[in-house]
mmCIF file with all atom_site columns, C-alpha atoms in Angstrom:
data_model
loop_
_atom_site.group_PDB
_atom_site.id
_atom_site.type_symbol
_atom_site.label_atom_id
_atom_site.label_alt_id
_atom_site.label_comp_id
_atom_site.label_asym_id
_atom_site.label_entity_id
_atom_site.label_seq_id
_atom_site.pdbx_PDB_ins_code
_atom_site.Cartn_x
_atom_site.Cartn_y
_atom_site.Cartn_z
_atom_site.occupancy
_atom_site.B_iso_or_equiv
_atom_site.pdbx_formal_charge
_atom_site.auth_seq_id
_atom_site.auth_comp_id
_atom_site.auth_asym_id
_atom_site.auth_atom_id
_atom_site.pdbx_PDB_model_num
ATOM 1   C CA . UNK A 1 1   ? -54.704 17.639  23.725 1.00 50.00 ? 1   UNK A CA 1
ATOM 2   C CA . UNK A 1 2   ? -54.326 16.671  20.224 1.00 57.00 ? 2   UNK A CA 1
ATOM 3   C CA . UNK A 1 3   ? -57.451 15.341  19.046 1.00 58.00 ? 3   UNK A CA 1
ATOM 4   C CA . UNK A 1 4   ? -61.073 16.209  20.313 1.00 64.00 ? 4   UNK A CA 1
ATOM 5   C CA . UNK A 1 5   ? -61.042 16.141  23.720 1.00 68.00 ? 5   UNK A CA 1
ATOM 6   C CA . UNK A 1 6   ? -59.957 18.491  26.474 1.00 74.00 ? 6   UNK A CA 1
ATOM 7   C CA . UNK A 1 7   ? -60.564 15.993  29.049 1.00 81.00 ? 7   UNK A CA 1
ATOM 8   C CA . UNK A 1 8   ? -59.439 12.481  29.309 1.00 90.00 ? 8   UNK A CA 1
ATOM 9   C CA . UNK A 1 9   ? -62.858 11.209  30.302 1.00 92.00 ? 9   UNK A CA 1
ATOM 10  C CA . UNK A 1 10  ? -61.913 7.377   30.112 1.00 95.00 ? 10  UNK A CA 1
ATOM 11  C CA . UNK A 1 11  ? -58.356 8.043   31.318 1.00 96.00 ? 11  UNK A CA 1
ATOM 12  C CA . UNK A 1 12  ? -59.639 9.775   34.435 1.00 96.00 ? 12  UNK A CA 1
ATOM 13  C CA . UNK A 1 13  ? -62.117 6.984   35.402 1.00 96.00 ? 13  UNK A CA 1
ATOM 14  C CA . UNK A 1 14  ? -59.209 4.294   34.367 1.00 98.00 ? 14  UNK A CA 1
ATOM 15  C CA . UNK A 1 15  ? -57.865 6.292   37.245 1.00 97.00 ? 15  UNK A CA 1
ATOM 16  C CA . UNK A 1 16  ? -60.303 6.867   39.652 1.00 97.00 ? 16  UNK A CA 1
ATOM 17  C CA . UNK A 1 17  ? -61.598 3.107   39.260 1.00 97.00 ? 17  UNK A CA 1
ATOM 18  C CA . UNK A 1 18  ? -58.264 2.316   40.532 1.00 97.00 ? 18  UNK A CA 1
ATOM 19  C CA . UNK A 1 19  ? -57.879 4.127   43.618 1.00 97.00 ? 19  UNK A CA 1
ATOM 20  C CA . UNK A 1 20  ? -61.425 2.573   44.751 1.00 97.00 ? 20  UNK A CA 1
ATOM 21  C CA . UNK A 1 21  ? -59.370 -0.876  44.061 1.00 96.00 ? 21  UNK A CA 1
ATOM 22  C CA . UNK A 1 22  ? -61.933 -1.837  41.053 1.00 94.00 ? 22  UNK A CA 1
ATOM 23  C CA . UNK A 1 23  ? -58.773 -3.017  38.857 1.00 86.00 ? 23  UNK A CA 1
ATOM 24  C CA . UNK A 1 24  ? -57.412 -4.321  36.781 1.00 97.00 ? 24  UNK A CA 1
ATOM 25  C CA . UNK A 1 25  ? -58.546 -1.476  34.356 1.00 98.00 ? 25  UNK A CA 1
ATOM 26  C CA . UNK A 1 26  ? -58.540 -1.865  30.409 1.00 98.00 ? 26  UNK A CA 1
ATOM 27  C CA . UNK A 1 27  ? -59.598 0.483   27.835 1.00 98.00 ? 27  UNK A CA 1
ATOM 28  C CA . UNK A 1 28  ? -60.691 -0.138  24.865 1.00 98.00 ? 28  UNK A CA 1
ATOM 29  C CA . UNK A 1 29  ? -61.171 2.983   22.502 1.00 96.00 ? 29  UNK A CA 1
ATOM 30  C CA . UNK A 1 30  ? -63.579 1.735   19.346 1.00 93.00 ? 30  UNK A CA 1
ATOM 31  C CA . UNK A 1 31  ? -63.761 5.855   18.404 1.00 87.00 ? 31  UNK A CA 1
ATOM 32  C CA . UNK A 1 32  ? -63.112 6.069   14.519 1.00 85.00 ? 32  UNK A CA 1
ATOM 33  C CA . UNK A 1 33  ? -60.068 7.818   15.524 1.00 85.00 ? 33  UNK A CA 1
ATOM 34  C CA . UNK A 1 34  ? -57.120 6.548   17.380 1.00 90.00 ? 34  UNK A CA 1
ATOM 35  C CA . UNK A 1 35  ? -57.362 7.477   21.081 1.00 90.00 ? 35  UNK A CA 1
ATOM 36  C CA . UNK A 1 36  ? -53.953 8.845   21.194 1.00 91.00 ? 36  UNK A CA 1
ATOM 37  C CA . UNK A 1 37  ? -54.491 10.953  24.344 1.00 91.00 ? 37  UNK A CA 1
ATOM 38  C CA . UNK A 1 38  ? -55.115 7.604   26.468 1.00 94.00 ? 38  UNK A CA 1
ATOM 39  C CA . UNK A 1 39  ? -52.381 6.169   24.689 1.00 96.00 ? 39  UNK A CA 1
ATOM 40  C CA . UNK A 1 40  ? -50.014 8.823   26.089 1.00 94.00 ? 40  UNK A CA 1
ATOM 41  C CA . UNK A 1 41  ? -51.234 8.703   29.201 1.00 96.00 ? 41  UNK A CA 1
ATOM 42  C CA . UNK A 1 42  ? -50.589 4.860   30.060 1.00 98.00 ? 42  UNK A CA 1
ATOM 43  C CA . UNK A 1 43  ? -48.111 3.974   27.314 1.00 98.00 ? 43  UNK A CA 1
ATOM 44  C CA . UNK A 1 44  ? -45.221 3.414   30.073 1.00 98.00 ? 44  UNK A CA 1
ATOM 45  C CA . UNK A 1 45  ? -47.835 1.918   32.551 1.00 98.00 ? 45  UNK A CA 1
ATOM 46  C CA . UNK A 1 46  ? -47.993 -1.575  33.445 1.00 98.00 ? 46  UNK A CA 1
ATOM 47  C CA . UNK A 1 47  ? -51.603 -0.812  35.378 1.00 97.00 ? 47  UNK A CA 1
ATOM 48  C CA . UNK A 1 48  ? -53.791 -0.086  32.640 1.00 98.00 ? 48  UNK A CA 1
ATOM 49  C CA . UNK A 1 49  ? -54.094 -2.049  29.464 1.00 98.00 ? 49  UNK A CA 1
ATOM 50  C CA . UNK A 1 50  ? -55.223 -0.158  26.800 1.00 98.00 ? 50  UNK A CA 1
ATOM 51  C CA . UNK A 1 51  ? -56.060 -0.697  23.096 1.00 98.00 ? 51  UNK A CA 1
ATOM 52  C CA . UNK A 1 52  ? -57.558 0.973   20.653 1.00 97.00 ? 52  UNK A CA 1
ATOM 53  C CA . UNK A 1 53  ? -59.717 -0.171  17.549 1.00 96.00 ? 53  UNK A CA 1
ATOM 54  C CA . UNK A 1 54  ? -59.163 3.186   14.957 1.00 94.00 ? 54  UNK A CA 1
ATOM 55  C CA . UNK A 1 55  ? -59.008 4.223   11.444 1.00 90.00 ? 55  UNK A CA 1
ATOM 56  C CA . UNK A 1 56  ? -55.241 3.453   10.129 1.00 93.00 ? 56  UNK A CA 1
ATOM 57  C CA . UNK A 1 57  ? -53.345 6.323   10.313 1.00 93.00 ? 57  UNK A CA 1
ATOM 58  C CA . UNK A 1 58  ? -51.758 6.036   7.127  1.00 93.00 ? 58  UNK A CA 1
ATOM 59  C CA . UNK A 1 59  ? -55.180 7.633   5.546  1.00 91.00 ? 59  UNK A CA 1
ATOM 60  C CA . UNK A 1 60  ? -56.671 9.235   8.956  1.00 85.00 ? 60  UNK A CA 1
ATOM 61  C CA . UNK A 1 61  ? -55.875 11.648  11.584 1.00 80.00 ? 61  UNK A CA 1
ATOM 62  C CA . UNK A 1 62  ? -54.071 11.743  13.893 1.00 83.00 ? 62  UNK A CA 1
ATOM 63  C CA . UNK A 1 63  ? -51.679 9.965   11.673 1.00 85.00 ? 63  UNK A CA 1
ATOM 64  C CA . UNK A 1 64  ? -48.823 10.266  13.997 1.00 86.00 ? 64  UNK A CA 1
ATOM 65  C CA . UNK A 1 65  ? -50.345 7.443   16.322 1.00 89.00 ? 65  UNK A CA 1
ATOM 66  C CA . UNK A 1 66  ? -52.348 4.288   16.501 1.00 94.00 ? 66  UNK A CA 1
ATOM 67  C CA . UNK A 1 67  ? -49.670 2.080   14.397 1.00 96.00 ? 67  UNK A CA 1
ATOM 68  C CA . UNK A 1 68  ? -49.446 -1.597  15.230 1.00 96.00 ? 68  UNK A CA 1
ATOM 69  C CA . UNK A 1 69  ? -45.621 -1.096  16.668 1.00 97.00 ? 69  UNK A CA 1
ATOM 70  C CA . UNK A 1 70  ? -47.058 1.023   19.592 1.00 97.00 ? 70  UNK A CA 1
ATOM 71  C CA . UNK A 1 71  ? -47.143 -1.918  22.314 1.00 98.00 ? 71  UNK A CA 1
ATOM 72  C CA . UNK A 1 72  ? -45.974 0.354   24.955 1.00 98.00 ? 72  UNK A CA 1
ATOM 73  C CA . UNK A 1 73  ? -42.621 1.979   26.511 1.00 97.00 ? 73  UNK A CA 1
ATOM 74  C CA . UNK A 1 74  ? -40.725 0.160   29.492 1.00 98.00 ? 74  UNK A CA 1
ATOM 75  C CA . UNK A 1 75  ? -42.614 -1.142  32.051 1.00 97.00 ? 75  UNK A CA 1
ATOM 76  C CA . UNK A 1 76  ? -45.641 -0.724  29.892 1.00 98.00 ? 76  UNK A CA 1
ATOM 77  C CA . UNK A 1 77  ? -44.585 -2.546  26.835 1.00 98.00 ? 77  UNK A CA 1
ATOM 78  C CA . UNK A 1 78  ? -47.294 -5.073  25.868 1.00 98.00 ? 78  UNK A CA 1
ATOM 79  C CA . UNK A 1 79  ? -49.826 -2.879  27.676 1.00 98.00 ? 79  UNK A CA 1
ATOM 80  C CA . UNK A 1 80  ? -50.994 -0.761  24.540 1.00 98.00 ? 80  UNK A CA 1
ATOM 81  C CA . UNK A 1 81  ? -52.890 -3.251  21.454 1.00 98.00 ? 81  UNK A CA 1
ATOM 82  C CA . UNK A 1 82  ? -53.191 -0.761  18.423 1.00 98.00 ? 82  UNK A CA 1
ATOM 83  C CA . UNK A 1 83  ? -55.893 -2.227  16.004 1.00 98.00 ? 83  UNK A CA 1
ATOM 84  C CA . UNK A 1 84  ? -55.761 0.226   12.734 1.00 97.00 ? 84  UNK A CA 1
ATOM 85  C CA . UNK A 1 85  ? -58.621 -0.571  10.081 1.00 94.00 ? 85  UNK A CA 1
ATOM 86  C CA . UNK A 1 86  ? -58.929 0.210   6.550  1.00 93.00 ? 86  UNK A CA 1
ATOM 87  C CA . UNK A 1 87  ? -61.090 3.361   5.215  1.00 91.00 ? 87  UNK A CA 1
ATOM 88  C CA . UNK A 1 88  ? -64.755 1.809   4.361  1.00 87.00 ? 88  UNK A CA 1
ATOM 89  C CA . UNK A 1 89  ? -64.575 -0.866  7.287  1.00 90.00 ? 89  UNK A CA 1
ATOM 90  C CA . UNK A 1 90  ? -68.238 -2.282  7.870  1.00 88.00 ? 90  UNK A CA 1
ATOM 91  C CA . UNK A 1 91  ? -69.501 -4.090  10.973 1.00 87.00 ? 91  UNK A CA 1
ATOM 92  C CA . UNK A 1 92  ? -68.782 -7.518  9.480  1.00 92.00 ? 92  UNK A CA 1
ATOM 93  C CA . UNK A 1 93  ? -65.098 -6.736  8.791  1.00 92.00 ? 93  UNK A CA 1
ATOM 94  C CA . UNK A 1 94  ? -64.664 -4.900  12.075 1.00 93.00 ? 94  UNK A CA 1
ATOM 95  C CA . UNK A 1 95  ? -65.799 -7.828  14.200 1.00 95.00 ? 95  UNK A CA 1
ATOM 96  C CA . UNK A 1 96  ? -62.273 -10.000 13.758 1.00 97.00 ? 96  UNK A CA 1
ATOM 97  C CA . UNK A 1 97  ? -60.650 -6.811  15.447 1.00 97.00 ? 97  UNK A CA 1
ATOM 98  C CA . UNK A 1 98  ? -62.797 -6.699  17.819 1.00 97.00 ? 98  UNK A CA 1
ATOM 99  C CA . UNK A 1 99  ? -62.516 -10.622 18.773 1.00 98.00 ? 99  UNK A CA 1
ATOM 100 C CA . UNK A 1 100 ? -59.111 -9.627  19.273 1.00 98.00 ? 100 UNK A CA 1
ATOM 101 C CA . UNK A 1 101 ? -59.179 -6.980  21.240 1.00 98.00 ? 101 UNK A CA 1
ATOM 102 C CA . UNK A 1 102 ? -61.423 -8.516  24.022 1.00 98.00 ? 102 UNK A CA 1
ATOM 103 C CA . UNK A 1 103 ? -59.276 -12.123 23.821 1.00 98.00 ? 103 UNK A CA 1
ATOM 104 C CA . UNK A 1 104 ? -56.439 -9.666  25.034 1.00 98.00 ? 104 UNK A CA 1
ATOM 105 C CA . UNK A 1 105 ? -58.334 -7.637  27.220 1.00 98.00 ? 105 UNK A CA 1
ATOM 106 C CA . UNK A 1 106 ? -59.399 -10.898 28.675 1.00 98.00 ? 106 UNK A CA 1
ATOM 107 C CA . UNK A 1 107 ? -55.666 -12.907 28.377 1.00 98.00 ? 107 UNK A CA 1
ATOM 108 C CA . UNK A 1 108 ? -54.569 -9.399  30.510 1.00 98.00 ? 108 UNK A CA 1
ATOM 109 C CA . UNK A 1 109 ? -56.961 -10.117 33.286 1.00 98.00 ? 109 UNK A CA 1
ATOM 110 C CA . UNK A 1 110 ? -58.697 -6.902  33.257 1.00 98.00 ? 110 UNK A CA 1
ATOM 111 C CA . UNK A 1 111 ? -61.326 -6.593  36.078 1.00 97.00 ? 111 UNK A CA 1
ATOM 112 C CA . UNK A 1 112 ? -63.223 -3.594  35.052 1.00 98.00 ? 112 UNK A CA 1
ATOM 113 C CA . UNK A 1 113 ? -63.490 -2.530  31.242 1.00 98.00 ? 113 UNK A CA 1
ATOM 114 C CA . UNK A 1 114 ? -63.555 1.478   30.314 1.00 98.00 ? 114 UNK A CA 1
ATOM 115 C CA . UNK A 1 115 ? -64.912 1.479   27.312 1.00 97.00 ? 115 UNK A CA 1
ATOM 116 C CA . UNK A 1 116 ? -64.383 4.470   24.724 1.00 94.00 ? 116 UNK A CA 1
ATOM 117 C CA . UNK A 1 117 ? -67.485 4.360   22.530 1.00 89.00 ? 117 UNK A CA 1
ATOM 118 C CA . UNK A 1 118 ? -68.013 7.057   19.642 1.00 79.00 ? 118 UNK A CA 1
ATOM 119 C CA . UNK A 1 119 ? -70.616 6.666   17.209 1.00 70.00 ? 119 UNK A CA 1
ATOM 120 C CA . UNK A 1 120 ? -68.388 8.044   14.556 1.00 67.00 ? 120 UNK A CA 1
ATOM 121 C CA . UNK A 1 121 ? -67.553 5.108   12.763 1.00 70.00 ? 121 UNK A CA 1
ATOM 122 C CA . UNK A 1 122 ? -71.656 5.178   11.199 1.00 64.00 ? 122 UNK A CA 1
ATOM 123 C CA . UNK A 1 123 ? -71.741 5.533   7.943  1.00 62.00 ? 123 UNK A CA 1
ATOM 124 C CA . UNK A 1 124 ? -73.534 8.452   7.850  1.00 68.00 ? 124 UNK A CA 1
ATOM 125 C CA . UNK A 1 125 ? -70.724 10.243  9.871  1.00 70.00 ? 125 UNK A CA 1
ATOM 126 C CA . UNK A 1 126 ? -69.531 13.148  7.460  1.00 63.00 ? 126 UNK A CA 1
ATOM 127 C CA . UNK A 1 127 ? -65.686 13.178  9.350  1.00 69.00 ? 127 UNK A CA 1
ATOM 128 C CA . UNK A 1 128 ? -65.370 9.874   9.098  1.00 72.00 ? 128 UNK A CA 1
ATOM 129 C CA . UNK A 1 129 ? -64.765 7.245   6.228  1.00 72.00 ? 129 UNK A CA 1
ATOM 130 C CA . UNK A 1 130 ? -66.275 3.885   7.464  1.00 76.00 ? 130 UNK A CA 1
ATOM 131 C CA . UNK A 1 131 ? -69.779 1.816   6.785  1.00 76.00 ? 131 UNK A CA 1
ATOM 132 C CA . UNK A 1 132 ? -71.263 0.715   9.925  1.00 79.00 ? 132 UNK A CA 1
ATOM 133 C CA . UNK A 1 133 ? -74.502 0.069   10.194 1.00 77.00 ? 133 UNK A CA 1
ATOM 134 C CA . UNK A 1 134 ? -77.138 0.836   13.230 1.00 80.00 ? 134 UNK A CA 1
ATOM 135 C CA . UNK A 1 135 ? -77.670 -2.961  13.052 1.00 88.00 ? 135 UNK A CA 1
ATOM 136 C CA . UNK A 1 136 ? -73.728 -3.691  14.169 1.00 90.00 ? 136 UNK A CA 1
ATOM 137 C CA . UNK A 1 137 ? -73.847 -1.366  17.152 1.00 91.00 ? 137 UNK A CA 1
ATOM 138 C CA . UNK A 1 138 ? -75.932 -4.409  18.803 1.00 93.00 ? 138 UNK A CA 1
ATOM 139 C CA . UNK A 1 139 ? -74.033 -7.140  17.658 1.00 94.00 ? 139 UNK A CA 1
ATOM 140 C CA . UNK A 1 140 ? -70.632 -5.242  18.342 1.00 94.00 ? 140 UNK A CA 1
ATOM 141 C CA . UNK A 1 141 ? -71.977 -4.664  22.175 1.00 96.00 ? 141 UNK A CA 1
ATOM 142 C CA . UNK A 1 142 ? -72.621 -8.077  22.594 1.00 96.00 ? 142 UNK A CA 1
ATOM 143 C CA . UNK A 1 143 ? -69.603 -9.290  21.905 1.00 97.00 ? 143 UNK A CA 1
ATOM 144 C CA . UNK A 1 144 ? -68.529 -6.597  24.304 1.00 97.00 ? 144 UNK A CA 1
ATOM 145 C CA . UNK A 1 145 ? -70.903 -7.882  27.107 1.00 97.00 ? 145 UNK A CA 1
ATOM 146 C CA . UNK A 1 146 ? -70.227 -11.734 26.228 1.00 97.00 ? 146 UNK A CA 1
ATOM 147 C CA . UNK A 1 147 ? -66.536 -11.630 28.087 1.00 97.00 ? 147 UNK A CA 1
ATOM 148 C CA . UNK A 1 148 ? -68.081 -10.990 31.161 1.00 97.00 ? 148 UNK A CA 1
ATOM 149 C CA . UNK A 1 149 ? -66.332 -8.123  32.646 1.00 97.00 ? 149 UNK A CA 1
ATOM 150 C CA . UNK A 1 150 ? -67.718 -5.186  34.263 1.00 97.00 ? 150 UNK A CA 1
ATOM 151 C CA . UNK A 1 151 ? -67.696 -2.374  31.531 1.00 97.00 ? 151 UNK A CA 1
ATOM 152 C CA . UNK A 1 152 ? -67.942 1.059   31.295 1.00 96.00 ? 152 UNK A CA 1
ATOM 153 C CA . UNK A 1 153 ? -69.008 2.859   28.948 1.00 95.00 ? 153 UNK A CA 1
ATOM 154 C CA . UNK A 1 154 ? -68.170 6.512   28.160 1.00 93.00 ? 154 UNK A CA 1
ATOM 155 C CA . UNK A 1 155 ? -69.507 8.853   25.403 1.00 88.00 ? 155 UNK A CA 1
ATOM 156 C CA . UNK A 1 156 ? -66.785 10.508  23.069 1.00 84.00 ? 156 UNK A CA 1
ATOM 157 C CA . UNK A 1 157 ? -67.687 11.194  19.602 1.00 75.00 ? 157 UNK A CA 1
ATOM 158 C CA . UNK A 1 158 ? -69.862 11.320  16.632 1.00 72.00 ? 158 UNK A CA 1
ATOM 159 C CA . UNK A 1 159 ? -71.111 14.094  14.486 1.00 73.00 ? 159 UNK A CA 1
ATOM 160 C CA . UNK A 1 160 ? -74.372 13.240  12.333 1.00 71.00 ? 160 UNK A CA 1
ATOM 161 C CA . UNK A 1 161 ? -76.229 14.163  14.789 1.00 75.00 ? 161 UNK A CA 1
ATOM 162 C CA . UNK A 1 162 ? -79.568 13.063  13.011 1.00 75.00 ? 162 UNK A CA 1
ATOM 163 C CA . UNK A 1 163 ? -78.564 9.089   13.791 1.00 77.00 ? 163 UNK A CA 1
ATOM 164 C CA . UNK A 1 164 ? -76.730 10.078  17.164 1.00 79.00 ? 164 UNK A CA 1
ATOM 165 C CA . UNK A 1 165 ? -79.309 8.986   19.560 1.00 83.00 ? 165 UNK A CA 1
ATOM 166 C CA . UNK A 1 166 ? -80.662 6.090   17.512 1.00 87.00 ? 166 UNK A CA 1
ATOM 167 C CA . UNK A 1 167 ? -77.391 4.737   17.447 1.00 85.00 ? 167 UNK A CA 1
ATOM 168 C CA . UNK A 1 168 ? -76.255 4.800   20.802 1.00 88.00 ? 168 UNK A CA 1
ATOM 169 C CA . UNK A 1 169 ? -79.202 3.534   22.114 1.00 90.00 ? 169 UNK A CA 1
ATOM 170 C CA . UNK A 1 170 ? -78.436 0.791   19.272 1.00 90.00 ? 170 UNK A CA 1
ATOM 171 C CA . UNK A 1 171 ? -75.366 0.054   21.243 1.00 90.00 ? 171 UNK A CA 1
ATOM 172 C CA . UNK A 1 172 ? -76.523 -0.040  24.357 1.00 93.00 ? 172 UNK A CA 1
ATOM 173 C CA . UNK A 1 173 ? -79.324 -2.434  23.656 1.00 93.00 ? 173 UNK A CA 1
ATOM 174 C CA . UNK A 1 174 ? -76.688 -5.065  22.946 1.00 93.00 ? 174 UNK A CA 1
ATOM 175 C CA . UNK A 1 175 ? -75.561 -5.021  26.681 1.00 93.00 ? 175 UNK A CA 1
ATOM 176 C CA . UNK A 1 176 ? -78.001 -7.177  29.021 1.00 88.00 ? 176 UNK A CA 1
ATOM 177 C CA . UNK A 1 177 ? -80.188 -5.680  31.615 1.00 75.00 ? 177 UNK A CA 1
#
């Protein structure tokens, strides 16, 4: 642990997804923060592909991970897609990062999608430093939904609680049925 979780939600159903042969698995972590504890996990693992969409760590915690080197060790290298924005980032500007996570996601041949959604990156977030609006969440999850694979998605952060709910549901309007 060395963020805000105790428990690897998406890294345990990465996991259990593959031992009921639902795989390829990819994660995609669009948290404000870097989701350095899935990193760890499958940075020398040629099973999952995982990438993560995050605050640069230049400015944000956890600062030690989530740079653009981190592709992955050994048999894992090229498995890990660090995406680092700038403070302020608003849905428009996010979107090109976004495009490119799911082209590799996609290009990877992921079969099932884990997807690590935190509302965080609203603007009204007070631990976070970026300008999404409620608007984005629905335009973000259709891009999301548009590749086609079977997705995931698990709860992990975001703290103004006021917007919370509006906001996921938000997100999860953008995805069909």
């Amino acid at each position: 642990m060395g963020g805000y979780c105790y428990i690897n939600n998406a890294a345990v159903t990465a996991r259990h997804a593959q031992s009921l042969g639902l795989g390829p698995v990819a994660v995609l972590d669009i948290d404000y923060h870097h989701g350095n504890g899935t990193q760890d996990i499958f940075y020398a693992d040629p099973s999952v592909f995982f990438c993560s969409i995050h605050a640069d760590p230049a400015t944000d915690y956890p600062f030690y991970w989530g740079w653009e080197d981190e592709r992955g060790l050994g048999e894992g290298e090229g498995t890990t897609l660090n995406l680092p924005l700038p403070r302020g980032t608003d849905g428009m500007a996010y979107r090109p990062a976004l495009e490119r996570a799911l082209d590799a996601i996609t290009a990877w041949g992921a079969g099932l999608l884990i997807l690590s959604f935190g509302d965080a990156p609203h603007r009204s977030d007070p631990l976070c430093a970026s300008a999404r609006e409620r608007e984005d969440y629905v335009v973000l999850a259709g891009m999301i939904a548009a590749i086609g694979i079977p997705t995931l998605v698990v709860m992990e952060g975001g703290y103004a609680v006021g917007d919370l709910g509006r906001n996921v549901a938000s997100f999860l309007s953008g995805f069909p049925g």
